[in-house]
XYZ file of C-alpha atoms in Angstrom:
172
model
C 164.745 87.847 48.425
C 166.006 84.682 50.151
C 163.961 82.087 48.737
C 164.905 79.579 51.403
C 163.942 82.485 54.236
C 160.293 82.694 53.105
C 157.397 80.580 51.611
C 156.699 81.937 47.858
C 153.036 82.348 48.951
C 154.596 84.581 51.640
C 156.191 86.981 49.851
C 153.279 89.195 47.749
C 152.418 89.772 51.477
C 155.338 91.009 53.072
C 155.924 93.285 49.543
C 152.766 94.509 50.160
C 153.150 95.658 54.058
C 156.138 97.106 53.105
C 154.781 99.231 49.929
C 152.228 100.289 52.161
C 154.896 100.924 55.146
C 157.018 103.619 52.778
C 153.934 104.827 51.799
C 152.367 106.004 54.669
C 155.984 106.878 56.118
C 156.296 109.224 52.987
C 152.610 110.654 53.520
C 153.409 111.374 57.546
C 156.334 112.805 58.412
C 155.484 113.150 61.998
C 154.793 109.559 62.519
C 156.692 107.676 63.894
C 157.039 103.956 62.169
C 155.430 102.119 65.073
C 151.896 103.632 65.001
C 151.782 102.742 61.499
C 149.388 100.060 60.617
C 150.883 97.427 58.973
C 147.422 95.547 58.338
C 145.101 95.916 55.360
C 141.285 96.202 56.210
C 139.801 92.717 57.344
C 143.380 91.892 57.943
C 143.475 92.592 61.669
C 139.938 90.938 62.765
C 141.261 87.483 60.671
C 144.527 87.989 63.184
C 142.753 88.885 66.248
C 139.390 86.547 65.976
C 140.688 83.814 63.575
C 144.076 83.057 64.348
C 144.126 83.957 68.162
C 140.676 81.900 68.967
C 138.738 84.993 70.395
C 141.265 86.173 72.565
C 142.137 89.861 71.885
C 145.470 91.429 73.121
C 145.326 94.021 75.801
C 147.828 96.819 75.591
C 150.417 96.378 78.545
C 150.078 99.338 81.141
C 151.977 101.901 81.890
C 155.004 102.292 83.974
C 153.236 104.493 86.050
C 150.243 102.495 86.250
C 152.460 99.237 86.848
C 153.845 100.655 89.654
C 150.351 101.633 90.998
C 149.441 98.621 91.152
C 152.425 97.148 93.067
C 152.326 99.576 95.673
C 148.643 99.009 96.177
C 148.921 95.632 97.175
C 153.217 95.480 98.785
C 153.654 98.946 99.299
C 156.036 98.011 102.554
C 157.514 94.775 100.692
C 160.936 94.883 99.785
C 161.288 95.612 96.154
C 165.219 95.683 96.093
C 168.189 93.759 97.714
C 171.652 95.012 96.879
C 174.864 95.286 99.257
C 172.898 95.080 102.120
C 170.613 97.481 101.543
C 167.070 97.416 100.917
C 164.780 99.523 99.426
C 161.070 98.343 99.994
C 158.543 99.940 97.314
C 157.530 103.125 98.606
C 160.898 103.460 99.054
C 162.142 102.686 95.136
C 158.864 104.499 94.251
C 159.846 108.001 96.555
C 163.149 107.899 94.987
C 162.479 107.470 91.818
C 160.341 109.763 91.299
C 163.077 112.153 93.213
C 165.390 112.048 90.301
C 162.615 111.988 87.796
C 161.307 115.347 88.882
C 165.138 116.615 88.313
C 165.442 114.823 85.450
C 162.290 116.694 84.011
C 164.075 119.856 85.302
C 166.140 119.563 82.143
C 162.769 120.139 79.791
C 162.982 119.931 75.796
C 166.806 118.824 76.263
C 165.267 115.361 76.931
C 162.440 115.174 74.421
C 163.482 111.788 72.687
C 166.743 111.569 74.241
C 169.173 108.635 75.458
C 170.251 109.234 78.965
C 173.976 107.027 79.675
C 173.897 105.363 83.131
C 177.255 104.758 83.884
C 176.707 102.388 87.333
C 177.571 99.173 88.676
C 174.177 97.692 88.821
C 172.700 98.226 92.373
C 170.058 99.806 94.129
C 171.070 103.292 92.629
C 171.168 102.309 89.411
C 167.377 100.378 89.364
C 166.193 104.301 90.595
C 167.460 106.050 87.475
C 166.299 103.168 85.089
C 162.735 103.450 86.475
C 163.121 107.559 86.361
C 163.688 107.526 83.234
C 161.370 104.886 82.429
C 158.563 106.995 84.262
C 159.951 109.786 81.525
C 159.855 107.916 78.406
C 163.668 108.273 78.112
C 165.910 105.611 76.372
C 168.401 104.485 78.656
C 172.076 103.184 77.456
C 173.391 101.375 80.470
C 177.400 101.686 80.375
C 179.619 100.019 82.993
C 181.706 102.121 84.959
C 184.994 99.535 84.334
C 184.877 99.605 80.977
C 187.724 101.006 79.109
C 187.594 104.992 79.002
C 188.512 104.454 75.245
C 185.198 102.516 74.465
C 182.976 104.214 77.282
C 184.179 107.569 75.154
C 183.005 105.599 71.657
C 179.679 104.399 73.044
C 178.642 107.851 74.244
C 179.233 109.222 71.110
C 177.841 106.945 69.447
C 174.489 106.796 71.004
C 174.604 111.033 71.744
C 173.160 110.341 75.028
C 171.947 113.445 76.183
C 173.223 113.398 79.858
C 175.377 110.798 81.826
C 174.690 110.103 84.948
C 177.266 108.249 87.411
C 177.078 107.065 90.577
C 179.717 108.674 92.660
C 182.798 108.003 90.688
C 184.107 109.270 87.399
C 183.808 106.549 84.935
C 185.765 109.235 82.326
C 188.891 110.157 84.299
């Protein structure tokens, strides 16, 4: 290791979390690496009550329930400004959903999948980054002027399961 990276009382530690990180990686192979529990027992009251005085962390809501929320108290506020357009929250939140409900059309072909949003950023494209939010889908924003040659690269790179555009071609 990088002895000027770490304190030498830190490292038996961070050997530790990450013998017991391949461990438990090795014993569940339908895991996936962030619901593993890095902490050994005691460990995660000393964090929580010791080193955060009391205060406990609250896991952050959902996109769904986010959105609840907002329409419940600025349903008819504007939630979106682009080209002189606006889309107030029911709006955004009708929409959304829209495309969502295609978008979950598509079934298993989406299960852990990158969707490629090829868009100029705009009202359009905040819609099919909160569809797929509302899905659980990674999202690879491209822009539409990019070079074909490197627009070509980056899809195949991240083997986005669907592109969408908005209107034009970005793959002439």
């Amino acid at each position: 290791y990088d002895a000027t990276g770490f304190e030498p009382d830190a490292v038996p530690g961070l050997a530790a979390r990450f013998e017991r990180l391949l461990r438990l990686a090795a014993l569940g192979l339908d895991r996936t690496v962030g619901s593993i529990d890095l902490t050994e027992a005691g460990e995660r009251q000393t964090i929580q009550q010791g080193w955060s005085r009391g205060a406990v962390l609250q896991p952050l809501p959902s996109v769904a329930a986010a959105r609840r929320a907002v329409l419940a108290g600025a349903a008819d506020r504007p939630a979106l400004f682009h080209a002189g357009r606006t889309l107030t929250h029911v709006e955004l939140e009708r929409e959304s959903l829209c495309l969502a409900r295609d978008l979950a059309a598509c079934g298993d072909l989406l299960q852990g999948a990158r969707i490629a949003i090829a868009a100029p950023v705009s009202e359009r494209f905040c819609v099919a980054m909160l569809a797929c939010l509302r899905l659980g889908i990674a999202i690879v924003p491209l822009d539409p002027d990019t070079p074909r040659e490197r627009l070509l690269h980056t899809l195949q790179d991240c083997a986005a399961a669907l592109l969408l555009i908005d209107g034009r071609d970005p793959l002439p």
